[in-house]
Short mmCIF file of C-alpha atoms and ligand atoms in Angstrom, two decimals:
data_model
loop_
_atom_site.label_atom_id
_atom_site.label_comp_id
_atom_site.label_asym_id
_atom_site.label_seq_id
_atom_site.Cartn_x
_atom_site.Cartn_y
_atom_site.Cartn_z
CA UNK A 999 11.71 10.43 -10.17
CA UNK A 1000 9.61 13.16 -8.44
CA UNK A 1001 6.10 11.91 -7.51
CA UNK A 1002 4.73 15.21 -6.23
CA UNK A 1003 1.23 13.63 -5.67
CA UNK A 1004 2.06 10.06 -4.75
CA UNK A 1005 4.64 11.22 -2.18
CA UNK A 1006 1.80 12.68 -0.22
CA UNK A 1007 -0.16 9.45 -0.17
CA UNK A 1008 -0.25 6.62 2.27
CA UNK A 1009 1.44 4.09 -0.06
CA UNK A 1010 4.77 2.37 0.13
CA UNK A 1011 7.32 5.05 -0.77
CA UNK A 1012 10.36 4.15 -2.85
CA UNK A 1013 12.61 5.47 -0.06
CA UNK A 1014 11.17 2.75 2.25
CA UNK A 1015 11.87 -0.11 -0.29
CA UNK A 1016 14.13 -2.61 1.57
CA UNK A 1017 13.31 -1.23 5.03
CA UNK A 1018 11.83 -4.34 6.57
CA UNK A 1019 11.06 -3.25 10.16
CA UNK A 1020 7.96 -1.37 9.04
CA UNK A 1021 4.81 -3.20 10.14
CA UNK A 1022 2.65 -4.92 7.63
CA UNK A 1023 -0.82 -3.54 7.38
CA UNK A 1024 -2.58 -0.16 7.24
CA UNK A 1025 -0.19 2.78 6.77
CA UNK A 1026 -2.64 5.32 8.21
CA UNK A 1027 -5.43 4.58 10.77
CA UNK A 1028 -9.12 4.94 9.78
CA UNK A 1029 -10.50 8.33 10.90
CA UNK A 1030 -13.91 9.17 12.29
CA UNK A 1031 -16.45 9.85 9.42
CA UNK A 1032 -16.96 13.39 10.94
CA UNK A 1033 -13.35 14.18 10.09
CA UNK A 1034 -13.74 13.17 6.43
CA UNK A 1035 -14.01 16.17 4.11
CA UNK A 1036 -17.71 16.50 3.46
CA UNK A 1037 -17.55 18.48 0.23
CA UNK A 1038 -15.94 17.48 -3.06
CA UNK A 1039 -12.49 18.64 -3.98
CA UNK A 1040 -12.20 21.76 -6.10
CA UNK A 1041 -11.96 21.39 -9.90
CA UNK A 1042 -10.76 24.05 -12.28
CA UNK A 1043 -13.63 26.61 -12.61
CA UNK A 1044 -14.78 25.49 -16.00
CA UNK A 1045 -15.35 21.81 -14.86
CA UNK A 1046 -17.93 20.17 -12.49
CA UNK A 1047 -18.32 16.79 -10.77
CA UNK A 1048 -20.94 14.48 -11.89
CA UNK A 1049 -22.03 11.11 -10.64
CA UNK A 1050 -22.47 8.60 -13.53
CA UNK A 1051 -25.50 6.41 -13.18
CA UNK A 1052 -24.42 3.26 -15.01
CA UNK A 1053 -28.08 2.02 -14.95
CA UNK A 1054 -28.87 4.85 -17.35
CA UNK A 1055 -28.18 3.92 -20.96
CA UNK A 1056 -27.48 7.48 -22.01
CA UNK A 1057 -24.80 7.84 -19.23
CA UNK A 1058 -23.36 4.43 -20.10
CA UNK A 1059 -23.08 5.62 -23.67
CA UNK A 1060 -21.16 8.77 -22.60
CA UNK A 1061 -18.79 6.62 -20.42
CA UNK A 1062 -18.33 4.12 -23.19
CA UNK A 1063 -17.41 6.91 -25.69
CA UNK A 1064 -15.00 8.67 -23.44
CA UNK A 1065 -13.09 5.39 -22.70
CA UNK A 1066 -13.21 4.28 -26.37
CA UNK A 1067 -11.56 7.43 -27.43
CA UNK A 1068 -9.27 8.30 -24.47
CA UNK A 1069 -8.56 5.12 -22.42
CA UNK A 1070 -5.39 3.04 -22.36
CA UNK A 1071 -3.19 2.49 -25.43
CA UNK A 1072 -0.13 0.32 -25.67
CA UNK A 1073 3.27 1.88 -26.02
CA UNK A 1074 3.29 1.67 -29.65
CA UNK A 1075 -0.26 3.08 -30.07
CA UNK A 1076 -1.37 -0.15 -31.97
CA UNK A 1077 -4.40 -0.73 -29.77
CA UNK A 1078 -6.76 1.17 -27.36
CA UNK A 1079 -9.01 -0.75 -24.96
CA UNK A 1080 -12.61 -0.67 -26.09
CA UNK A 1081 -14.60 -1.91 -23.14
CA UNK A 1082 -18.19 -2.52 -24.16
CA UNK A 1083 -21.20 -0.91 -22.62
CA UNK A 1084 -22.50 -4.24 -21.28
CA UNK A 1085 -18.95 -5.01 -19.92
CA UNK A 1086 -18.84 -1.63 -18.09
CA UNK A 1087 -22.30 -2.13 -16.61
CA UNK A 1088 -21.24 -5.61 -15.37
CA UNK A 1089 -17.79 -4.47 -14.03
CA UNK A 1090 -19.23 -1.49 -12.17
CA UNK A 1091 -22.41 -2.91 -10.56
CA UNK A 1092 -21.31 -5.88 -8.45
CA UNK A 1093 -23.22 -6.73 -5.20
CA UNK A 1094 -23.15 -3.74 -2.76
CA UNK A 1095 -21.84 -1.22 -5.31
CA UNK A 1096 -22.08 2.64 -4.57
CA UNK A 1097 -23.28 4.85 -7.45
CA UNK A 1098 -21.38 7.62 -5.74
CA UNK A 1099 -18.14 5.88 -6.61
CA UNK A 1100 -18.93 6.25 -10.35
CA UNK A 1101 -17.33 9.58 -10.71
CA UNK A 1102 -17.28 11.84 -13.78
CA UNK A 1103 -16.10 15.40 -14.70
CA UNK A 1104 -18.13 17.46 -17.19
CA UNK A 1105 -17.28 20.80 -18.82
CA UNK A 1106 -19.77 23.22 -17.44
CA UNK A 1107 -20.38 24.81 -20.80
CA UNK A 1108 -20.74 21.81 -23.03
CA UNK A 1109 -21.76 19.31 -20.36
CA UNK A 1110 -19.46 16.92 -22.15
CA UNK A 1111 -17.98 14.10 -20.08
CA UNK A 1112 -14.22 14.78 -19.97
CA UNK A 1113 -12.89 12.59 -17.17
CA UNK A 1114 -13.82 9.41 -15.13
CA UNK A 1115 -12.65 7.33 -12.26
CA UNK A 1116 -14.52 4.54 -10.52
CA UNK A 1117 -14.40 2.31 -7.38
CA UNK A 1118 -16.23 -0.90 -6.50
CA UNK A 1119 -16.31 -2.46 -3.10
CA UNK A 1120 -14.45 -5.74 -2.68
CA UNK A 1121 -13.27 -7.95 0.22
CA UNK A 1122 -9.64 -8.78 -0.40
CA UNK A 1123 -7.79 -11.18 1.84
CA UNK A 1124 -4.07 -10.25 2.44
CA UNK A 1125 -2.42 -13.24 4.02
CA UNK A 1126 -4.85 -14.00 6.88
CA UNK A 1127 -6.66 -10.78 6.97
CA UNK A 1128 -9.82 -9.97 5.04
CA UNK A 1129 -9.80 -6.28 4.25
CA UNK A 1130 -12.74 -4.20 2.93
CA UNK A 1131 -11.38 -2.32 -0.05
CA UNK A 1132 -12.23 -0.29 -3.14
CA UNK A 1133 -11.06 -1.57 -6.44
CA UNK A 1134 -10.28 1.71 -8.42
CA UNK A 1135 -10.37 1.48 -12.13
CA UNK A 1136 -11.18 3.31 -15.42
CA UNK A 1137 -9.22 6.40 -14.52
CA UNK A 1138 -9.36 8.47 -17.61
CA UNK A 1139 -8.83 12.06 -18.67
CA UNK A 1140 -9.70 13.23 -22.11
CA UNK A 1141 -6.58 13.50 -24.37
CA UNK A 1142 -7.13 17.14 -24.67
CA UNK A 1143 -6.91 17.74 -20.84
CA UNK A 1144 -3.82 15.71 -20.02
CA UNK A 1145 -0.93 16.94 -17.97
CA UNK A 1146 -3.03 19.42 -16.01
CA UNK A 1147 -2.78 17.53 -12.72
CA UNK A 1148 -6.46 16.46 -13.04
CA UNK A 1149 -5.68 12.95 -12.12
CA UNK A 1150 -4.56 13.70 -8.62
CA UNK A 1151 -7.85 15.58 -8.00
CA UNK A 1152 -9.85 12.57 -9.36
CA UNK A 1153 -7.98 10.23 -7.15
CA UNK A 1154 -8.35 12.39 -4.01
CA UNK A 1155 -12.11 12.63 -4.74
CA UNK A 1156 -12.67 8.88 -5.17
CA UNK A 1157 -10.60 8.41 -1.94
CA UNK A 1158 -12.83 10.85 -0.19
CA UNK A 1159 -16.03 9.20 -1.30
CA UNK A 1160 -14.66 5.78 -0.36
CA UNK A 1161 -13.69 7.09 3.15
CA UNK A 1162 -17.23 8.30 3.50
CA UNK A 1163 -18.29 4.63 3.35
CA UNK A 1164 -15.68 3.83 6.10
CA UNK A 1165 -13.39 2.06 3.70
CA UNK A 1166 -9.63 2.83 4.14
CA UNK A 1167 -7.89 0.61 1.69
CA UNK A 1168 -7.87 0.17 -2.17
CA UNK A 1169 -6.43 -2.08 -4.78
CA UNK A 1170 -5.54 -1.07 -8.31
CA UNK A 1171 -3.36 -1.90 -11.20
CA UNK A 1172 -1.47 0.29 -13.80
CA UNK A 1173 0.90 -0.10 -16.58
CA UNK A 1174 2.99 2.70 -15.27
CA UNK A 1175 5.33 2.44 -12.22
CA UNK A 1176 4.12 4.36 -9.21
CA UNK A 1177 5.00 4.17 -5.51
CA UNK A 1178 5.04 1.16 -4.92
CA UNK A 1179 4.07 -2.03 -6.71
CA UNK A 1180 3.21 -5.05 -4.46
CA UNK A 1181 4.05 -7.17 -7.58
CA UNK A 1182 4.57 -6.74 -11.18
CA UNK A 1183 2.94 -9.29 -13.60
CA UNK A 1184 3.72 -9.91 -17.31
CA UNK A 1185 1.16 -10.40 -20.09
CA UNK A 1186 1.30 -13.47 -22.25
CA UNK A 1187 -0.58 -13.77 -25.55
CA UNK A 1188 -1.86 -16.91 -27.36
CA UNK A 1189 -2.58 -16.34 -31.02
CA UNK A 1190 -6.05 -17.71 -32.16
CA UNK A 1191 -6.04 -15.74 -35.40
CA UNK A 1192 -2.35 -15.47 -36.35
CA UNK A 1193 -3.03 -14.06 -39.83
CA UNK A 1194 -4.95 -11.02 -38.35
CA UNK A 1195 -2.22 -10.47 -35.65
CA UNK A 1196 0.45 -10.53 -38.34
CA UNK A 1197 -1.63 -8.12 -40.55
CA UNK A 1198 -2.08 -5.60 -37.78
CA UNK A 1199 1.65 -5.75 -36.99
CA UNK A 1200 1.49 -7.24 -33.59
CA UNK A 1201 2.99 -10.50 -34.59
CA UNK A 1202 5.67 -11.28 -37.26
CA UNK A 1203 5.94 -14.35 -39.48
CA UNK A 1204 8.66 -16.52 -37.89
CA UNK A 1205 11.93 -17.10 -39.77
CA UNK A 1206 11.57 -19.83 -42.38
CA UNK A 1207 7.80 -19.82 -41.57
CA UNK A 1208 5.05 -19.51 -44.19
CA UNK A 1209 1.62 -18.12 -43.41
CA UNK A 1210 0.04 -21.54 -43.85
CA UNK A 1211 2.65 -23.24 -41.61
CA UNK A 1212 1.96 -20.42 -38.98
CA UNK A 1213 -1.79 -20.99 -39.17
CA UNK A 1214 -1.18 -24.74 -38.78
CA UNK A 1215 1.13 -24.13 -35.74
CA UNK A 1216 -1.76 -22.43 -33.79
CA UNK A 1217 -4.53 -24.76 -34.97
CA UNK A 1218 -6.80 -26.08 -32.22
CA UNK A 1219 -9.36 -28.87 -32.12
CA UNK A 1220 -12.92 -27.94 -32.98
CA UNK A 1221 -14.33 -28.84 -29.47
CA UNK A 1222 -13.05 -29.26 -25.88
CA UNK A 1223 -11.44 -32.52 -25.01
CA UNK A 1224 -12.42 -32.84 -21.31
CA UNK A 1225 -15.45 -35.13 -20.79
CA UNK A 1226 -18.11 -33.12 -18.83
CA UNK A 1227 -16.71 -29.66 -19.92
CA UNK A 1228 -19.76 -27.42 -20.12
CA UNK A 1229 -20.91 -23.80 -19.75
CA UNK A 1230 -21.49 -22.71 -16.17
CA UNK A 1231 -25.00 -22.31 -14.95
CA UNK A 1232 -26.79 -20.59 -12.01
CA UNK A 1233 -27.11 -23.99 -10.26
CA UNK A 1234 -23.26 -24.37 -10.26
CA UNK A 1235 -22.75 -21.29 -8.09
CA UNK A 1236 -22.47 -23.14 -4.65
CA UNK A 1237 -20.01 -25.71 -6.05
CA UNK A 1238 -17.96 -23.16 -7.94
CA UNK A 1239 -17.81 -20.98 -4.80
CA UNK A 1240 -16.44 -23.80 -2.85
CA UNK A 1241 -13.83 -24.76 -5.51
CA UNK A 1242 -12.80 -21.13 -5.88
CA UNK A 1243 -12.48 -20.24 -2.23
CA UNK A 1244 -10.50 -23.35 -1.58
CA UNK A 1245 -8.19 -22.65 -4.49
CA UNK A 1246 -7.68 -18.93 -3.78
CA UNK A 1247 -6.63 -19.75 -0.21
CA UNK A 1248 -3.19 -20.60 -1.44
CA UNK A 1249 -2.33 -17.06 -2.61
CA UNK A 1250 -1.11 -14.22 -0.40
CA UNK A 1251 -3.60 -11.66 -1.94
CA UNK A 1252 -6.94 -12.86 -3.29
CA UNK A 1253 -10.61 -11.91 -3.38
CA UNK A 1254 -12.74 -13.25 -0.65
CA UNK A 1255 -15.65 -14.23 -2.86
CA UNK A 1256 -19.00 -15.53 -1.42
CA UNK A 1257 -21.85 -17.03 -3.46
CA UNK A 1258 -23.34 -13.61 -4.31
CA UNK A 1259 -19.91 -12.42 -5.62
CA UNK A 1260 -19.55 -15.75 -7.68
CA UNK A 1261 -22.99 -15.28 -9.10
CA UNK A 1262 -22.09 -11.80 -10.32
CA UNK A 1263 -18.44 -12.20 -11.32
CA UNK A 1264 -18.40 -15.70 -12.71
CA UNK A 1265 -21.84 -16.50 -14.20
CA UNK A 1266 -21.70 -16.31 -17.98
CA UNK A 1267 -22.83 -12.99 -19.61
CA UNK A 1268 -22.77 -12.95 -23.33
CA UNK A 1269 -19.99 -10.86 -24.87
CA UNK A 1270 -18.73 -10.07 -21.34
CA UNK A 1271 -17.75 -13.13 -19.35
CA UNK A 1272 -17.53 -16.79 -20.35
CA UNK A 1273 -17.23 -19.54 -17.63
CA UNK A 1274 -17.13 -23.31 -17.70
CA UNK A 1275 -17.29 -26.16 -15.40
CA UNK A 1276 -16.17 -29.77 -15.63
CA UNK A 1277 -19.00 -31.95 -14.35
CA UNK A 1278 -17.84 -35.45 -13.79
CA UNK A 1279 -19.96 -37.75 -16.10
CA UNK A 1280 -19.88 -40.50 -13.42
CA UNK A 1281 -20.46 -38.61 -10.11
CA UNK A 1282 -21.90 -35.34 -11.58
CA UNK A 1283 -19.47 -33.56 -9.13
CA UNK A 1284 -18.09 -30.17 -10.32
CA UNK A 1285 -14.37 -30.82 -10.38
CA UNK A 1286 -12.82 -27.95 -12.27
CA UNK A 1287 -13.54 -24.38 -13.47
CA UNK A 1288 -12.17 -21.95 -16.03
CA UNK A 1289 -13.22 -18.44 -17.09
CA UNK A 1290 -12.21 -15.59 -19.38
CA UNK A 1291 -13.60 -12.09 -19.96
CA UNK A 1292 -14.10 -10.30 -23.26
CA UNK A 1293 -12.31 -7.04 -23.79
CA UNK A 1294 -12.08 -5.82 -27.39
CA UNK A 1295 -9.54 -3.18 -28.43
CA UNK A 1296 -9.66 -0.63 -31.25
CA UNK A 1297 -6.91 -1.31 -33.78
CA UNK A 1298 -5.37 2.09 -34.46
CA UNK A 1299 -4.31 2.87 -38.05
CA UNK A 1300 -4.86 -0.52 -39.92
CA UNK A 1301 -6.64 -0.46 -43.33
CA UNK A 1302 -8.23 -3.93 -43.01
CA UNK A 1303 -9.23 -4.22 -39.39
CA UNK A 1304 -10.75 -1.90 -36.77
CA UNK A 1305 -11.32 -4.23 -33.81
CA UNK A 1306 -9.26 -6.90 -32.02
CA UNK A 1307 -11.34 -9.50 -30.21
CA UNK A 1308 -9.38 -10.39 -27.14
CA UNK A 1309 -10.12 -12.95 -24.37
CA UNK A 1310 -8.51 -12.44 -20.97
CA UNK A 1311 -7.94 -15.29 -18.60
CA UNK A 1312 -9.86 -14.72 -15.38
CA UNK A 1313 -10.14 -17.28 -12.62
CA UNK A 1314 -9.29 -20.99 -13.30
CA UNK A 1315 -9.52 -23.87 -10.82
CA UNK A 1316 -8.12 -27.28 -11.62
CA UNK A 1317 -8.68 -30.18 -9.14
CA UNK A 1318 -9.12 -33.27 -11.28
CA UNK A 1319 -8.33 -31.91 -14.73
CA UNK A 1320 -4.66 -30.92 -15.35
CA UNK A 1321 -4.46 -27.05 -15.67
CA UNK A 1322 -2.72 -27.50 -18.98
CA UNK A 1323 -5.69 -29.50 -20.37
CA UNK A 1324 -8.33 -27.15 -18.74
CA UNK A 1325 -6.64 -24.04 -20.24
CA UNK A 1326 -6.32 -25.78 -23.70
CA UNK A 1327 -10.06 -26.35 -23.56
CA UNK A 1328 -10.48 -22.57 -22.71
CA UNK A 1329 -8.38 -21.84 -25.84
CA UNK A 1330 -10.52 -24.10 -27.87
CA UNK A 1331 -13.84 -22.50 -26.85
CA UNK A 1332 -12.37 -18.97 -27.34
CA UNK A 1333 -11.34 -19.89 -30.88
CA UNK A 1334 -14.85 -21.25 -31.46
CA UNK A 1335 -16.16 -17.91 -30.34
CA UNK A 1336 -13.98 -16.14 -32.84
CA UNK A 1337 -11.53 -14.49 -30.54
CA UNK A 1338 -8.32 -13.34 -32.18
CA UNK A 1339 -6.12 -13.68 -29.13
CA UNK A 1340 -6.11 -15.17 -25.63
CA UNK A 1341 -4.28 -13.20 -23.01
CA UNK A 1342 -3.05 -14.19 -19.62
CA UNK A 1343 -1.00 -12.65 -16.84
CA UNK A 1344 1.68 -14.69 -15.09
CA UNK A 1345 -0.21 -14.58 -11.90
CA UNK A 1346 -1.42 -17.69 -9.92
CA UNK A 1347 -0.17 -20.80 -11.67
CA UNK A 1348 -0.51 -19.31 -15.21
CA UNK A 1349 3.27 -19.58 -15.70
CA UNK A 1350 2.98 -23.36 -15.78
CA UNK A 1351 1.00 -23.57 -18.96
CA UNK A 1352 1.89 -20.50 -21.14
CA UNK A 1353 4.92 -21.84 -22.88
CA UNK A 1354 3.39 -25.30 -23.68
CA UNK A 1355 0.21 -23.80 -24.88
CA UNK A 1356 2.08 -21.56 -27.30
CA UNK A 1357 1.61 -18.18 -25.52
CA UNK A 1358 4.29 -15.59 -26.36
CA UNK A 1359 5.48 -13.05 -23.76
CA UNK A 1360 4.00 -9.59 -24.15
CA UNK A 1361 6.32 -6.42 -23.82
CA UNK A 1362 3.76 -4.74 -21.41
CA UNK A 1363 3.89 -5.21 -17.58
CA UNK A 1364 0.99 -4.76 -15.22
CA UNK A 1365 1.86 -3.34 -11.73
CA UNK A 1366 -0.40 -4.16 -8.83
CA UNK A 1367 -0.94 -1.69 -5.99
CA UNK A 1368 -2.47 -1.54 -2.62
CA UNK A 1369 -3.53 1.86 -1.13
CA UNK A 1370 -2.89 2.40 2.60
CA UNK A 1371 -1.76 -1.18 3.13
CA UNK A 1372 1.93 -2.08 3.47
CA UNK A 1373 3.36 -5.45 2.70
CA UNK A 1374 6.76 -6.22 4.29
CA UNK A 1375 8.11 -7.32 0.98
CA UNK A 1376 7.03 -7.45 -2.68
CA UNK A 1377 5.30 -10.60 -3.88
CA UNK A 1378 6.01 -12.88 -6.74
CA UNK A 1379 3.22 -12.80 -9.35
CA UNK A 1380 2.60 -16.43 -8.60
CA UNK A 1381 1.62 -15.40 -4.90
CA UNK A 1382 -1.08 -13.17 -6.41
CA UNK A 1383 -4.67 -14.57 -6.78
CA UNK A 1384 -6.40 -11.36 -7.99
CA UNK A 1385 -7.31 -10.40 -11.52
CA UNK A 1386 -8.72 -6.86 -12.05
CA UNK A 1387 -10.62 -5.93 -15.22
C1 NHW B 2448 -9.14 4.31 0.44
C2 NHW B 2448 -9.49 4.48 -1.03
C3 NHW B 2448 -8.42 5.02 -1.93
C4 NHW B 2448 -8.83 5.07 -3.49
C5 NHW B 2448 -7.74 5.64 -4.41
C6 NHW B 2448 -6.62 4.60 -4.58
C7 NHW B 2448 -5.58 5.10 -5.60
C8 NHW B 2448 -6.12 4.98 -7.01
C9 NHW B 2448 -5.11 5.48 -8.02
C10 NHW B 2448 -5.69 5.43 -9.47
C11 NHW B 2448 -5.67 4.07 -9.97
C12 NHW B 2448 -6.17 3.98 -11.43
C13 NHW B 2448 -6.25 2.56 -11.95
C14 NHW B 2448 -6.77 2.46 -13.29
O1 NHW B 2448 -7.60 3.26 -13.81
C15 NHW B 2448 -6.14 1.42 -14.27
S1 NHW B 2448 -4.62 2.09 -15.09
C16 NHW B 2448 -5.26 3.01 -16.41
C17 NHW B 2448 -5.14 4.58 -16.21
N1 NHW B 2448 -5.71 5.26 -17.31
C18 NHW B 2448 -5.12 5.45 -18.55
O2 NHW B 2448 -3.97 5.08 -18.66
C19 NHW B 2448 -5.94 6.10 -19.61
C20 NHW B 2448 -5.15 6.99 -20.51
N2 NHW B 2448 -4.46 8.04 -19.71
C21 NHW B 2448 -5.05 8.96 -19.03
O3 NHW B 2448 -6.32 9.10 -19.08
C22 NHW B 2448 -4.37 9.95 -18.27
O4 NHW B 2448 -2.91 9.89 -18.69
C23 NHW B 2448 -4.30 9.65 -16.68
C24 NHW B 2448 -5.79 9.91 -16.21
C25 NHW B 2448 -3.89 8.14 -16.40
C26 NHW B 2448 -3.37 10.55 -16.02
O5 NHW B 2448 -3.64 11.90 -16.23
P1 NHW B 2448 -2.54 12.85 -16.92
O6 NHW B 2448 -3.25 14.09 -17.50
O7 NHW B 2448 -1.69 12.03 -17.77
O8 NHW B 2448 -1.63 13.32 -15.65
P2 NHW B 2448 -2.02 14.40 -14.63
O9 NHW B 2448 -3.42 14.64 -14.45
O10 NHW B 2448 -1.19 15.69 -14.98
O11 NHW B 2448 -1.46 13.78 -13.26
C27 NHW B 2448 -0.10 13.34 -13.10
C28 NHW B 2448 -0.08 12.53 -11.86
O12 NHW B 2448 -0.86 11.41 -12.05
C29 NHW B 2448 -0.10 10.14 -11.84
N3 NHW B 2448 -0.62 9.11 -12.66
C30 NHW B 2448 -0.51 8.96 -13.96
N4 NHW B 2448 -1.04 7.76 -14.43
C31 NHW B 2448 -1.59 7.17 -13.28
C32 NHW B 2448 -2.38 6.04 -13.08
N5 NHW B 2448 -2.59 5.14 -14.10
N6 NHW B 2448 -2.69 5.70 -11.79
C33 NHW B 2448 -2.41 6.52 -10.74
N7 NHW B 2448 -1.71 7.72 -10.91
C34 NHW B 2448 -1.33 8.02 -12.11
C35 NHW B 2448 1.31 10.55 -12.14
O13 NHW B 2448 2.18 9.69 -11.58
C36 NHW B 2448 1.35 11.91 -11.60
O14 NHW B 2448 1.55 11.96 -10.26
P3 NHW B 2448 2.98 12.19 -9.54
O15 NHW B 2448 3.37 13.51 -9.87
O16 NHW B 2448 2.82 11.86 -8.04
O17 NHW B 2448 3.81 11.14 -10.21
C1 U53 B 2449 -2.47 -8.98 -29.31
C2 U53 B 2449 -2.02 -8.86 -27.87
O1 U53 B 2449 -2.15 -7.64 -27.27
C3 U53 B 2449 -3.45 -7.30 -26.75
O2 U53 B 2449 -4.31 -8.15 -26.79
C4 U53 B 2449 -3.67 -5.92 -26.38
C5 U53 B 2449 -4.88 -5.39 -26.81
N1 U53 B 2449 -5.16 -4.03 -26.46
C6 U53 B 2449 -4.41 -3.34 -25.76
C7 U53 B 2449 -4.83 -1.99 -25.42
C8 U53 B 2449 -4.07 -1.23 -24.57
C9 U53 B 2449 -2.86 -1.74 -24.00
O3 U53 B 2449 -2.17 -0.88 -23.22
C10 U53 B 2449 -1.20 -1.43 -22.32
C11 U53 B 2449 -2.46 -3.04 -24.28
C12 U53 B 2449 -3.25 -3.85 -25.11
C13 U53 B 2449 -2.82 -5.18 -25.56
S1 U53 B 2449 -1.31 -5.88 -24.87
C14 U53 B 2449 -1.62 -5.78 -23.11
C15 U53 B 2449 -2.98 -6.30 -22.67
C16 U53 B 2449 -2.88 -7.77 -22.67
N2 U53 B 2449 -2.67 -8.89 -22.74
#
C-alpha cells in the first residue's frame, strides 16, 4: 500500500518491521527553534487557518457541530461519535494546554469551519523514559472535502506548531492502519440496555433466546457491592495520584500523571467523566479506583432512537478489591446512570474481566501510534497503560 505522506514522516516504516538493530527512541533529533518553519503551511486558496478558542462558547459550538456531522463512523455507518461540548472543553484544556494547538480551517467566503485537528501536551513514559509529547486527536475534514489531501496539510501544521513549543514526539490512535502501530487493541462491549442495542441492529437476539431472557442475562444489582465505594472528590487527588502512578509503572507506555493531571483528568465532571474510589470503612484508606468517560454516538438511520449513551472504561486501579468486582461496580453505576453500553479496550488488565462480565468482542480495532519515536518491537495491548479519548 502506497503511503505517499506517511512515507515522508519520522514514523516506523513498514519496510523496517522486523529489523531489530534500529535503536529505540527518537527517529529524528530535535532541531533548533530557529529552524522550525515560522509560517503556516499553505492551504488551497479558498481556505484559511483559524485557531479555535475552546473557551469561546461560539467556537466550541462550531467545533461540536463539525464533529457531530463529520467525525468517525463505524464501518457499517451505524454510529457516529457525538462528543459533547463540555467533553471537548475538558478534553482540550488540560494543565499547560496551548490554544495554538487547537487548529481549524475555514472557507474564506462563508467563514464555515470545514476541518479541525488538535494537540494537547502530555508526559508519556516509554519504558524508563518520560517523554514530552503532543497527544493528537479530533482530526476531521468535512465530508464534502474528503480525498483532497487536506489531512497531510493538517498534520504537518499541527506538527509545526508542536515543534514551535520544542516538543518532538506525539501519540495518537486511529481505526485505520498507518505506518506503524506500536500496538493494536480490540474493543469489547458490555450491553446495559440490550433491548435498545438489538433494536438499533448492533446486537442480535441469541439463538433460543427471548428478549426477556436476554434482558435478564444482562441484569445488574441496583447498587455497587463493594463497601466504601463512592464518588471521587477533590480531597482524594493525592491518594488517587499515588495509586495510579504506582499502578501505571507496570506498563511499557503510560502517562506520567502528577496531582494537577489527576485533578483534571480524573475528577468527576457531570456527563463527561465519572470516577470512584473505594475508601476502607475501617481505615479510611483509599484502596482502589475506577473511572469511565461519557461519549455518546449518533445512531444513523434508526426510527426509534437517535443517540447511543456509551461509557468508555478509562483508568482503573485495583489494590484490595478484585478487578472483576471493581469493574462490576463500574457497570452497576453506569447502568444506574442510564448508559446503554459500557465499552473497554483490551489494554492494561482489561482482558482479565471482559468475558466474565459478559462483554462481547467488537469488530473494530484501535491502533496506537507514536510519532518520531521507535520501539524495537510492537507491544501487546496488555503492555499499554494509555487510554486516549
Ligand atoms: C511532533 C508532533 C507531531 C504531531 C502529529 C502526529 C501525527 C498525527 C496524525 C493524525 C492523528 C489523528 C488521530 C485522530 O484524530 C483520531 S483517528 C480519527 C480520524 N478522523 C476521522 O476518522 C474522522 C472522519 N474522517 C475524516 O475526517 C477524514 O477521512 C480524515 C481527516 C481522517 C482523512 O482525510 P481524507 O480526506 O479522508 O484523506 P486526505 O486528506 O486525502 O489524506 C489522505 C492521507 O491521510 C492519511 N490518513 C487518513 N486517515 C488518517 C488518520 N486517521 N490519521 C492519520 N492519517 C490519516 C491517509 O493514510 C493518507 O496518507 P497516505 O497517502 O500517506 O496514506
Ligand atoms: C454498541 C457498541 O459500539 C459502540 O459503542 C460504538 C459507538 N459509536 C461508534 C462511533 C464510531 C465508531 O467508529 C469506529 C465506532 C463506534 C462504536 S464501536 C467502537 C467504539 C467502541 N467501543
